[in-house]
Amino acid sequence: MDKILIIGASGQIGSELTLALRKVYGNENVFATDIKQAPADVVESGPFQILDALNDKALIHFVIRNKITQVYHLAAVLSGNAEKLPLQAWEINMKGLLNLLDLAKEVGLKKVFWPSSIAVFGRTTPRVNTPQLTVTEPNTVYGISKLAGERWCEYYFNRYGVDVRSIRYPGLISHKTEAGGGTTDYAVEIFYDAIKEKKYECFLKEDAALPMMFMDDAINCTIQLMEADASKISIRSSYNLGGISFDPKEIAAEIKKHIPEFEITYKPDFRQQIAESWPKSIEDTVARKDWGCEYVYDLPKMTKLMLEEIKKKLSK
Ligand code: AKB
């Protein structure tokens, strides 16, 4: 029986992935950890413990004591926040991953998942339908840490046989946990402000198109990748996932269909520069061919569900 450790279970991806994995592997077999308290449904549905993954001794003790066989390492400082404290962000983003890869090698973990990002691309990358293999010259500290992380993942696979798998997530959109410190956060904030204020001031320009994905699709793809037979995984750095692409003007127009009085205004800040260095859309045929990734949510379907769910949440 697999025993799964989630590092970063209180965050945007971690809190939802923990619940999804508990459905597949059983509540008691998915150990949620973070340096901060997790949402009530994560704490109440199975084991949760405060754990700092940068502490390599605490991490190895946890893994051995609980007979962990798979680890999902989701803790990271995202693009916007990382620019405020670059060296600290580098330390957090890299040290946690390197601790884990080395531990995987030493104790022989069966599988490791680590998230990369569209942030590995930069100004010299083709921005439309960005291919799996292309120029990667990131301009942000977050992107540099993700690109270095991808190289380390591939290195540990090639050199030591560590079965590490990864996805370059686009911006993730969820009604359960709010995003924190990223460039794509506007696409979550906009729903809350649309419902509460009927207006939103966007920190990106109206035509700043970026690849995005509804969280349910991201969770399903992640589990699909981790369950795929190892022989199907041809990419050991990180897989492109396309999702859906839109700009602030398009999502605002979609929201207006449900809230006609909604208005968006634009006041671009430093994150506009980051957005301009990232792809507008992503090509993901390799992921589709290797392990059959698929998405269910397009912009209209996602917008409708986000508005319904956030309205429910805010009226509680
Ligand atoms: C961010 O905006 O920093 C993240 C990402 C695209 O990796 N959401």
Coordinates of C-alpha atoms in Angstrom, one line a residue, residues 11-13 15-16 19 23 39 41 171-179 185 187-192 195-196 213-219 251 297 301-316:
G11 CA -1.3 26.0 -0.4
Q12 CA -3.4 26.5 -3.5
I13 CA -2.6 23.2 -5.2
S15 CA -5.0 21.7 -0.2
E16 CA -7.0 20.3 -3.2
L19 CA -8.3 15.7 -0.8
K23 CA -10.1 9.6 -2.3
P39 CA -7.8 24.3 5.8
D41 CA -11.2 19.8 5.4
G171 CA -1.9 29.9 -13.9
L172 CA -4.2 27.8 -11.7
I173 CA -7.7 29.0 -11.0
S174 CA -9.7 27.7 -8.0
H175 CA -12.6 28.7 -5.9
K176 CA -11.4 26.8 -2.8
T177 CA -8.0 28.3 -1.9
E178 CA -6.9 31.7 -3.0
A179 CA -3.6 32.1 -5.0
D185 CA -3.5 35.6 -9.4
A187 CA -7.7 35.5 -12.6
V188 CA -8.8 34.4 -9.2
E189 CA -9.1 37.8 -7.5
I190 CA -11.3 39.1 -10.3
F191 CA -14.1 36.7 -9.3
Y192 CA -14.1 37.8 -5.6
I195 CA -19.1 39.4 -6.7
K196 CA -18.3 41.7 -3.8
M213 CA -6.1 26.1 -16.1
F214 CA -9.1 25.3 -13.8
M215 CA -7.8 23.5 -10.7
D216 CA -9.9 20.3 -11.2
D217 CA -8.2 19.8 -14.6
A218 CA -4.8 20.4 -13.0
I219 CA -5.5 17.9 -10.2
I251 CA -12.3 37.0 -18.7
Y297 CA -13.0 23.3 -18.5
K301 CA -17.6 26.7 -18.1
M302 CA -15.0 27.8 -15.6
T303 CA -16.4 31.3 -15.2
K304 CA -19.9 30.0 -14.4
L305 CA -18.6 27.5 -11.8
M306 CA -16.2 30.0 -10.2
L307 CA -19.0 32.6 -9.8
E308 CA -21.5 30.0 -8.4
E309 CA -19.1 28.5 -5.9
I310 CA -17.6 31.8 -4.7
K311 CA -21.1 33.3 -4.2
K312 CA -22.0 30.3 -2.1
K313 CA -18.7 30.6 -0.1
L314 CA -19.2 34.3 0.6
S315 CA -22.8 33.9 1.7
K316 CA -21.9 31.4 4.4

